[in-house]
Short mmCIF file of C-alpha atoms in Angstrom, two decimals:
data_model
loop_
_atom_site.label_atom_id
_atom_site.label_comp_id
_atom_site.label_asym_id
_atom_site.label_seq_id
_atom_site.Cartn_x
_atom_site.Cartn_y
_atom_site.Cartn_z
CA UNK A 1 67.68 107.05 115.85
CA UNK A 2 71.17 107.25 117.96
CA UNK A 3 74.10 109.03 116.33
CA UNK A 4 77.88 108.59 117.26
CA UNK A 5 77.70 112.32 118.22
CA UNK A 6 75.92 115.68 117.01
CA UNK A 7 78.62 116.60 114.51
CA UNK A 8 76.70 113.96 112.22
CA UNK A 9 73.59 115.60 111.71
CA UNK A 10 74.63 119.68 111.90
CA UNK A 11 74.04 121.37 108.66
CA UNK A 12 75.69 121.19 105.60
CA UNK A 13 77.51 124.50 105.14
CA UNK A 14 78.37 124.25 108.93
CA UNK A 15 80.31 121.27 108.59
CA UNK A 16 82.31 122.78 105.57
CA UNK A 17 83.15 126.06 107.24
CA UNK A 18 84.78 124.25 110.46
CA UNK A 19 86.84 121.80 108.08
CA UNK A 20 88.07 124.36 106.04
CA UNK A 21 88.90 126.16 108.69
CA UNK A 22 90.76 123.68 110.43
CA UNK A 23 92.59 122.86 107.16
CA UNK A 24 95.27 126.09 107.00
CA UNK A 25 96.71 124.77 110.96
CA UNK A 26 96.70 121.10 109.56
CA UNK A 27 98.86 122.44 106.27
CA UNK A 28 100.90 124.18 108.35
CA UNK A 29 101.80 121.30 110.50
CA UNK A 30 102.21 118.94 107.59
CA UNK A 31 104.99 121.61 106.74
CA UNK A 32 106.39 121.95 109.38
CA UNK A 33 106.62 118.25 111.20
CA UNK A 34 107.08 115.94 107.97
CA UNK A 35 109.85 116.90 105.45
CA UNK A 36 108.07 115.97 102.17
CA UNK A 37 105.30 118.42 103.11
CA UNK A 38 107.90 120.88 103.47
CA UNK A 39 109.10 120.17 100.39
CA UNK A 40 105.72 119.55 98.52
CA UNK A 41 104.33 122.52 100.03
CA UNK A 42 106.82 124.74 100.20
CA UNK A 43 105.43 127.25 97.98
CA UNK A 44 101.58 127.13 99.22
CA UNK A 45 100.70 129.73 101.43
CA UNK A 46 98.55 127.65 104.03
CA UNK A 47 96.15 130.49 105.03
CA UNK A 48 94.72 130.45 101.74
CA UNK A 49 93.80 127.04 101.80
CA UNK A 50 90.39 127.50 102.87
CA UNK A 51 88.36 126.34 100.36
CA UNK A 52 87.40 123.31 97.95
CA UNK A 53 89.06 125.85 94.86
CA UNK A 54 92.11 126.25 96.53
CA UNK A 55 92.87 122.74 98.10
CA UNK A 56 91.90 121.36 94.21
CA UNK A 57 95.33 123.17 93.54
CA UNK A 58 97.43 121.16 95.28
CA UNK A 59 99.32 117.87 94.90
CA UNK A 60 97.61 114.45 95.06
CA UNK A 61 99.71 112.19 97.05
CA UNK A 62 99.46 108.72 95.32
CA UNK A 63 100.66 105.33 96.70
CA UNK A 64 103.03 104.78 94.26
CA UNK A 65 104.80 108.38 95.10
CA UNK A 66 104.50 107.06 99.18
CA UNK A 67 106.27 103.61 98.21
CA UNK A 68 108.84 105.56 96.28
CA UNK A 69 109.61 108.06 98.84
CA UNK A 70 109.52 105.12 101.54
CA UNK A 71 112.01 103.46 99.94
CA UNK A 72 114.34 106.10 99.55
CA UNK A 73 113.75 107.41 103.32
CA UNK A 74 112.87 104.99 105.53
CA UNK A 75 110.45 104.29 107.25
CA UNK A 76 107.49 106.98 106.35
CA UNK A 77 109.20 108.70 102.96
CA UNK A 78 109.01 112.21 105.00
CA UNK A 79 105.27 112.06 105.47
CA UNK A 80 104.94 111.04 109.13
CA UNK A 81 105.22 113.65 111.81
CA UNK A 82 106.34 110.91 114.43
CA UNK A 83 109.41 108.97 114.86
CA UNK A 84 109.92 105.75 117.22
CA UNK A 85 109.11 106.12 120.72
CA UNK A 86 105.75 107.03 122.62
CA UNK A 87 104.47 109.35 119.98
CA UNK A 88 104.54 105.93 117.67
CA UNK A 89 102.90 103.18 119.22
CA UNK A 90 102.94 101.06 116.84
CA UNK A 91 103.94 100.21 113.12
CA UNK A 92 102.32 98.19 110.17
CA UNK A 93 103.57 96.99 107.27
CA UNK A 94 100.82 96.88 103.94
CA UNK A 95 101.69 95.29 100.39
CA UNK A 96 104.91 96.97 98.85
CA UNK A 97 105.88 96.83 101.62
CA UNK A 98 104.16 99.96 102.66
CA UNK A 99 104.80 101.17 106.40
CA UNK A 100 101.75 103.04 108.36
CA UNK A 101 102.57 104.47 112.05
CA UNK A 102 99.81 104.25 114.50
CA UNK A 103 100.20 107.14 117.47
CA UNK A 104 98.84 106.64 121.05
CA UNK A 105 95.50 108.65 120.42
CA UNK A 106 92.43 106.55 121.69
CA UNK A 107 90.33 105.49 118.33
CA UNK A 108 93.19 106.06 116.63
CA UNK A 109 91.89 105.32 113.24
CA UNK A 110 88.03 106.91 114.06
CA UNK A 111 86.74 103.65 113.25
CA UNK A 112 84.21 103.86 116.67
CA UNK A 113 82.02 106.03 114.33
CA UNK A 114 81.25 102.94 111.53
CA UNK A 115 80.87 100.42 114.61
CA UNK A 116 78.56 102.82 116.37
CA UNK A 117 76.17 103.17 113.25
CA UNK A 118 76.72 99.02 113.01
CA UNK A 119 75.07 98.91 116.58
CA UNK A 120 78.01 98.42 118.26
CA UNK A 121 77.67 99.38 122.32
CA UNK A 122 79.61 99.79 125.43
CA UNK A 123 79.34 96.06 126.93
CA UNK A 124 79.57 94.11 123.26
CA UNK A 125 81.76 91.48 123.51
CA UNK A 126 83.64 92.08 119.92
CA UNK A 127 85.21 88.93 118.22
CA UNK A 128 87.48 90.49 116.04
CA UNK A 129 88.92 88.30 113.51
CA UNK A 130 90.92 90.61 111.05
CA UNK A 131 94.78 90.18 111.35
CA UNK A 132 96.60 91.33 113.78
CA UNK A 133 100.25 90.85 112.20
CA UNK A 134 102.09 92.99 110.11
CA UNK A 135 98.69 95.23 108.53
CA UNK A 136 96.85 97.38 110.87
CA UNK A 137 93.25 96.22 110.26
CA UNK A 138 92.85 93.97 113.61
CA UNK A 139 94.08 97.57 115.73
CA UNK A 140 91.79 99.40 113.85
CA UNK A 141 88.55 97.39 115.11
CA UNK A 142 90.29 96.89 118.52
CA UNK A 143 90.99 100.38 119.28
CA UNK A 144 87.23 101.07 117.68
CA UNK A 145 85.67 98.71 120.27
CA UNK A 146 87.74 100.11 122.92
CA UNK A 147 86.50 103.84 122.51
CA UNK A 148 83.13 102.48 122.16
CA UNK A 149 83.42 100.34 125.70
CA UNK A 150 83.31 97.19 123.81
CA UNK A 151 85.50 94.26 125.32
CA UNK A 152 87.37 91.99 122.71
CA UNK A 153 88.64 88.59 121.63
CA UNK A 154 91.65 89.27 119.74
CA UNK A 155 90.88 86.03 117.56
CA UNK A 156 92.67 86.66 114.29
CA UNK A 157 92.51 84.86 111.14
CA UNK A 158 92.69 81.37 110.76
CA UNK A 159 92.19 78.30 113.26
CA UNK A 160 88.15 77.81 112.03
CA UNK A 161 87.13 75.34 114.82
CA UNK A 162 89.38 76.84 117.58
CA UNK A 163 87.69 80.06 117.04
CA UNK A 164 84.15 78.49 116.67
CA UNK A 165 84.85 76.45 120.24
CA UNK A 166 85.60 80.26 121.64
CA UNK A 167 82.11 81.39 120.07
CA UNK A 168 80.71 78.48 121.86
CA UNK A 169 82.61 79.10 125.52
CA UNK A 170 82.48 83.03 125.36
CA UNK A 171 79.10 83.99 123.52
CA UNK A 172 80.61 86.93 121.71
CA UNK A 173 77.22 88.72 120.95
CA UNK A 174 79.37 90.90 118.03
CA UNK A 175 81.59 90.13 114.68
CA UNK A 176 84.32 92.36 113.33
CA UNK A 177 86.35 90.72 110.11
CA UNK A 178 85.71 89.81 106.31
CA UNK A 179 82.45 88.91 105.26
CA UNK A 180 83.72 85.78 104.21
CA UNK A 181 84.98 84.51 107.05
CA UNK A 182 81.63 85.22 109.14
CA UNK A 183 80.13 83.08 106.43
CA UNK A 184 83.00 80.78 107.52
CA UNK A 185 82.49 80.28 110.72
CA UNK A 186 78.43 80.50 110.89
CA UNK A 187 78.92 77.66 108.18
CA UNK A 188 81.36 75.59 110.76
CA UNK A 189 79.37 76.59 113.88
CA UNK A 190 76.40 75.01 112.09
CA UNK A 191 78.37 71.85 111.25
CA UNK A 192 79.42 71.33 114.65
CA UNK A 193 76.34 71.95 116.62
CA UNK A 194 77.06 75.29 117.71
CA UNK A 195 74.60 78.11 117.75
CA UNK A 196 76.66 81.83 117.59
CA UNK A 197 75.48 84.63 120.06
CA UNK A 198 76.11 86.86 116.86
CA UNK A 199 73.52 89.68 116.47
CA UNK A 200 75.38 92.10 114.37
CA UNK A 201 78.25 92.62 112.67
CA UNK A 202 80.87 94.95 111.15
CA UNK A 203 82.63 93.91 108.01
CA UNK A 204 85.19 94.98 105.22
CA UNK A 205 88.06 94.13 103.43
CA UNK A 206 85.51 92.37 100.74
CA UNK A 207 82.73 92.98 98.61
CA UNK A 208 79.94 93.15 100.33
CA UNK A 209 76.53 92.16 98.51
CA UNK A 210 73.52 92.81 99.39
CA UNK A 211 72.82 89.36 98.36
CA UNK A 212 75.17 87.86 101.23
CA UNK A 213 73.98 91.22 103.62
CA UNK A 214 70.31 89.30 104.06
CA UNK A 215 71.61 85.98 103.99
CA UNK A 216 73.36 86.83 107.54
CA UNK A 217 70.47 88.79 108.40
CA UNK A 218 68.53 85.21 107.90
CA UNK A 219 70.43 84.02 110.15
CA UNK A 220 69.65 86.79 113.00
CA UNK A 221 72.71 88.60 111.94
CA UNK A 222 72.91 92.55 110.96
CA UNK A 223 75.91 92.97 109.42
CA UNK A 224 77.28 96.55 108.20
CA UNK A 225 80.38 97.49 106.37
CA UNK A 226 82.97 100.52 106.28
CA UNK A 227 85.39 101.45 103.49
CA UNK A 228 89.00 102.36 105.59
CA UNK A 229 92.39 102.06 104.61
CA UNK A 230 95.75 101.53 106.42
CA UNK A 231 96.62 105.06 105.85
CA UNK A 232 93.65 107.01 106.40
CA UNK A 233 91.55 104.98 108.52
CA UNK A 234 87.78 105.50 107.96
CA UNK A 235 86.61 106.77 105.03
CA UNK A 236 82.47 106.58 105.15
CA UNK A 237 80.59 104.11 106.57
CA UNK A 238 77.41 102.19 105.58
CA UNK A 239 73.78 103.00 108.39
CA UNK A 240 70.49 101.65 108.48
CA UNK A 241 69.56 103.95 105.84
CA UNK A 242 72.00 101.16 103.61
CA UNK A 243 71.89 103.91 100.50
CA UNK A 244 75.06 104.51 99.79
CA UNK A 245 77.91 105.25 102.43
CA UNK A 246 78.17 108.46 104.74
CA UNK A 247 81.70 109.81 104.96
CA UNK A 248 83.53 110.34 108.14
CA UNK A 249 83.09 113.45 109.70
CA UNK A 250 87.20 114.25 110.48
CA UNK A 251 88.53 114.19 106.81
CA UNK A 252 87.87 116.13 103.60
CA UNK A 253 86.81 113.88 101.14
CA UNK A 254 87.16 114.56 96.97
CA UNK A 255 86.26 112.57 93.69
CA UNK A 256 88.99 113.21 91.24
CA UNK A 257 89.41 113.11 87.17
CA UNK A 258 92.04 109.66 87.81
CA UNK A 259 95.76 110.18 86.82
CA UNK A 260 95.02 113.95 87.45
CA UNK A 261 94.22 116.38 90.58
CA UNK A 262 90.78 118.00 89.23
CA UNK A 263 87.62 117.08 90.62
CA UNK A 264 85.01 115.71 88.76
CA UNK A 265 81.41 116.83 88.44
CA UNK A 266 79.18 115.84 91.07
CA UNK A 267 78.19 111.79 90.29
CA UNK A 268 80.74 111.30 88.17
CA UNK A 269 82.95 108.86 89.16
CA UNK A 270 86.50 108.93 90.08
CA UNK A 271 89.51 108.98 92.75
CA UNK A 272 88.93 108.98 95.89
CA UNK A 273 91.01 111.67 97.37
CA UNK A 274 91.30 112.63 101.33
CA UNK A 275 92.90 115.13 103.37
CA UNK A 276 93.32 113.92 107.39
CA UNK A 277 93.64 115.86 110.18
CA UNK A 278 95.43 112.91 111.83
CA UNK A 279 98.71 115.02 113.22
CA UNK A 280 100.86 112.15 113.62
CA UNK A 281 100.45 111.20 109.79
CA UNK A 282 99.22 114.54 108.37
CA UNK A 283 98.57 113.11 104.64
CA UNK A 284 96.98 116.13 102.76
CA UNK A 285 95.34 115.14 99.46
CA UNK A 286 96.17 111.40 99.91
CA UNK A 287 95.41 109.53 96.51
CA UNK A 288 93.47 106.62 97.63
CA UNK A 289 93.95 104.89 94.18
CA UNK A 290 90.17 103.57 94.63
CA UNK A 291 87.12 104.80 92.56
CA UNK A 292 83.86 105.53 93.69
CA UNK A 293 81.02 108.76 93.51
CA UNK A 294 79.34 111.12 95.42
CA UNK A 295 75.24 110.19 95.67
CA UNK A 296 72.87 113.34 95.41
CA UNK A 297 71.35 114.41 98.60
CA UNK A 298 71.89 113.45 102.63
CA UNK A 299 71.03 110.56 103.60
CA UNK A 300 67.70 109.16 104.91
CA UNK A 301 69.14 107.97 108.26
CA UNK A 302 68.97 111.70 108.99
CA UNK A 303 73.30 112.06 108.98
CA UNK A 304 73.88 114.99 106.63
CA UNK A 305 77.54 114.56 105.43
CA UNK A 306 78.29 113.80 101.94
CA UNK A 307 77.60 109.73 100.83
CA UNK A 308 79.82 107.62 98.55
CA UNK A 309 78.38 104.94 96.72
CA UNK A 310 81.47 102.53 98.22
CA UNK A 311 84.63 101.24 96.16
CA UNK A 312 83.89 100.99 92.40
CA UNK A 313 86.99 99.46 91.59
CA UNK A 314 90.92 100.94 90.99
CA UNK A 315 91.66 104.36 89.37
CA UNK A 316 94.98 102.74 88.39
CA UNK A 317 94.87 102.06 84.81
CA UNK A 318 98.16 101.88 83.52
CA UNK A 319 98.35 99.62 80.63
CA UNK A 320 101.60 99.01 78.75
CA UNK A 321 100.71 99.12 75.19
CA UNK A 322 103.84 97.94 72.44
CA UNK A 323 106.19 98.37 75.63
CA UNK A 324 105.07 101.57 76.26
CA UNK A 325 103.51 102.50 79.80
CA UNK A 326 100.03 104.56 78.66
CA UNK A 327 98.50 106.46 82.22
CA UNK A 328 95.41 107.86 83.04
CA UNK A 329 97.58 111.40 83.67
CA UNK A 330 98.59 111.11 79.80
CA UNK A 331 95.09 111.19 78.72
CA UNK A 332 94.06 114.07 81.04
CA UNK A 333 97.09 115.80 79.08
CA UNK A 334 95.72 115.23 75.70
CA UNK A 335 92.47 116.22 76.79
CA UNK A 336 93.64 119.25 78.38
CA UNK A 337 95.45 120.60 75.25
CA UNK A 338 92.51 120.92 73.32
CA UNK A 339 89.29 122.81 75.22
CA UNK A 340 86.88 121.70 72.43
CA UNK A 341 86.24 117.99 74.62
CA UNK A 342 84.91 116.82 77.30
CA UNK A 343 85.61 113.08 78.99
CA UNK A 344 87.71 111.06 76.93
CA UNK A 345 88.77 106.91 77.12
CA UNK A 346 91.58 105.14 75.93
CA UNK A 347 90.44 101.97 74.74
CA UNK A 348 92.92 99.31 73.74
CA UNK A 349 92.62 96.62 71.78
CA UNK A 350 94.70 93.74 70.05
CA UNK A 351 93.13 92.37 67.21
CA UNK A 352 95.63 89.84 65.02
CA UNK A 353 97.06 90.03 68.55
CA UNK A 354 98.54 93.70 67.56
CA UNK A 355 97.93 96.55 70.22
CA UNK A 356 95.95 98.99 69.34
CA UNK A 357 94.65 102.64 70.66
CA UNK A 358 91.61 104.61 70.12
CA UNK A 359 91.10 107.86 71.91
CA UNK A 360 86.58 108.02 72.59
CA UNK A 361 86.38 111.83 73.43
CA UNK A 362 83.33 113.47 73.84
CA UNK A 363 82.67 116.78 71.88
CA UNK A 364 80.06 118.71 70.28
CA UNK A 365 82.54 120.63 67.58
CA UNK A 366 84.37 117.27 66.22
CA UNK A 367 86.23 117.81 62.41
CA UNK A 368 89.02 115.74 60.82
CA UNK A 369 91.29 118.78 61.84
CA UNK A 370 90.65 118.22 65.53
CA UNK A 371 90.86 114.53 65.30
CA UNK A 372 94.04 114.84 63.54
CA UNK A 373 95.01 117.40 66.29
CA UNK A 374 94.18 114.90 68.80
CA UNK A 375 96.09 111.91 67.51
CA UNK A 376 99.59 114.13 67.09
CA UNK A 377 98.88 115.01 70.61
CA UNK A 378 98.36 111.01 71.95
CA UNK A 379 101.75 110.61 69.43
CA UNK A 380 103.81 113.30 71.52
CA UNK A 381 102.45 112.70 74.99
CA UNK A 382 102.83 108.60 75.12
CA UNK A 383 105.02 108.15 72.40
CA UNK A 384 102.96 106.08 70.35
CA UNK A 385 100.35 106.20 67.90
CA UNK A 386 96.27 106.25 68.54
CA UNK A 387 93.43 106.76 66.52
CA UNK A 388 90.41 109.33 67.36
CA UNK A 389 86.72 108.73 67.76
CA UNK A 390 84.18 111.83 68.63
CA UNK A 391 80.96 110.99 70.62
CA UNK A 392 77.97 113.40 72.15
CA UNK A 393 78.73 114.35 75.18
CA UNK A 394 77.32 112.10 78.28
CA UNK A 395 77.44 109.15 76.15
CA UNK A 396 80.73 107.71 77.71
CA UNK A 397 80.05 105.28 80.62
CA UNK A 398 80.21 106.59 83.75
CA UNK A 399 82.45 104.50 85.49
CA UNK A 400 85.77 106.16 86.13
CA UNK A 401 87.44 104.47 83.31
CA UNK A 402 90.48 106.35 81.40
CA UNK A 403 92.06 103.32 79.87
CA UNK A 404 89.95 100.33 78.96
CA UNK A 405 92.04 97.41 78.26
CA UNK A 406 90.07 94.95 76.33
CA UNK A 407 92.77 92.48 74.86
CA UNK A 408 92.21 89.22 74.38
CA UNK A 409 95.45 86.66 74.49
CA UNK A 410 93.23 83.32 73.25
#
């Protein structure tokens, strides 16, 4: 078994003393470097930030707040610690637009980690076909193959039999892009007579089934993924163990209640929330507007930080019901006003092609007074009117869900 380094497999409670520890200097930077941390913060006493309890008390950062903020201080809304020049080595525009800096550090993003547990070695020539034009996600396998000793073919997107004739001339032995684009050009490389040097692979930016995982592995191909994003970089990473994914060892990594800041109970699933320790873009409780879960246990590859079970979909729900914008953060407001329940779901509905709310909460002490509670509490909080339905508790899916949109427009 090789590990990236010995940080992966140190015990548990080790590994959550030195983050939290780290986390009071990181807050305190944040404050001090980026003005909407200053501003955010400016009432949190950063040496008392040294545990899961207190960090739950702070704001959650969501994209929607960063794209706001962006627009109305360009380019990083207050939240970057760097402005142009060497600190800044680069910047990326995402959907929204949405700008990321990149600073000089080597492995930038700590992506070397995921391509290390991929198989990924010094001497691996890396064809990297993610984009390399206005998002990030081509620099973040470059700069991961760099730290790693890894040469690469900056190939890009695009261009199927041009890239396949490079295959051919250069015998890249590695892969770095979508999973559907592999499929692409293994398809292509078969149609043309070439045979790829391929032996593993690192994908993401797709679903990745474990259906289409062993049809590459047919073909002599090990592929593994990550789950990263623009802002944060990597999140957790899949290994050999392929249960689940383990997270990064350089970020603190929660499950929130969606539309609110709490954390869920362990399993349950949620937001994925992270706090960096990246000092040129310090994001503290970042809002990653994905859902996901924490599995039970470490994992069998012998790495003993927490695992995900990978992206379960988006916590944004927002559903605009009768012209009304509904959010997941309304529902965790009605829910919070009365103790007596538990999880709750929003389900909407048109039948006659009218829209129509119902409030599922789960409860063991449900009467006509609470439901009727209930409802003039949806009626105040989203300005419209919803009908109530108790259920046992731990009978609601668990999938994250606050709103379920179910209508039909046939």
């Amino acid at each position: 078994m090789s590990y990236y380094d010995a940080r992966e497999t140190r015990d548990p409670a080790a590994r959550e003393q030195d983050l939290f520890a780290r986390l009071p200097a990181q807050i305190a930077h944040a404050r001090t470097h980026a003005p909407a941390f200053a501003r955010l913060l400016a009432d949190i006493d950063p040496g008392a930030v040294t545990g899961r309890e207190a960090l739950a008390r702070l704001p959650v950062i969501r994209k929607s707040e960063l794209l706001e903020a962006q627009k109305a201080a360009r380019p990083f809304g207050g939240f970057a610690a760097v402005g142009w020049g060497a600190s800044c080595r680069r910047v990326f525009a995402s959907p929204g637009p949405l700008y990321e800096p990149e600073g000089s550090r080597a492995d930038y993003y700590r992506m070397a980690r995921a391509f290390h547990a991929a198989g990924f070695r010094a001497g691996d020539l890396v064809h990297n076909t993610f984009s390399y034009h206005f998002t990030p996600a081509g620099s973040m396998m470059e700069t991961a193959a760099h730290a790693l000793g890894c040469t690469v073919f900056p190939a890009g997107v695009g261009q199927t039999e041009q890239q396949v004739a490079a295959i051919a001339d250069l015998a890249p032995n590695a892969y770095a892009g979508t999973p559907s684009f592999l499929r692409i050009l293994l398809d292509k490389a078969a149609e043309l007579g070439v045979k790829p040097a391929f032996t593993k692979a690192f994908v993401s930016g797709e679903a990745f089934p474990p259906s289409l995982r062993d049809a590459f592995a047919a073909r002599g191909v090990a592929a593994f993924q990550a789950y990263a994003t623009a802002d944060i970089g990597l999140i957790a990473y899949e290994t050999e163990a392929r249960e689940g994914m383990v997270v990064d060892e350089d970020i603190i990594l929660e499950i929130v209640r969606p539309g609110t800041g709490d954390p869920v109970a362990p399993g349950e699933v949620g937001e994925v929330v992270v706090t960096t320790f990246n000092p040129d873009y310090p994001l503290i409780r970042f809002g990653t507007g994905d859902l996901s879960a924490l599995l039970p246990g470490a994992s069998p590859c012998g790495r003993t930080n927490l695992r995900i079970k990978g992206w379960m979909g988006r916590a944004d729900q927002t559903a605009k019901v009768k012209g009304m914008f509904v959010h997941p953060g309304q529902i965790a407001d009605v829910v919070r006003r009365h103790p007596q329940l538990g999880r709750a779901r929003l389900v909407v509905e048109n039948p006659d092609l009218t829209d129509r709310m119902t409030l599922h909460c789960e409860t063991q002490a449900g009467s006509d007074a609470l439901a009727a509670a209930v409802a003039t509490s949806i009626r105040e909080l989203t300005k419209l009117r919803g009908e109530v339905v108790f259920c046992a508790p731990g009978t609601l899916p668990n999938d994250g869900k606050v709103i379920d949109d179910r209508r039909t427009y046939e």
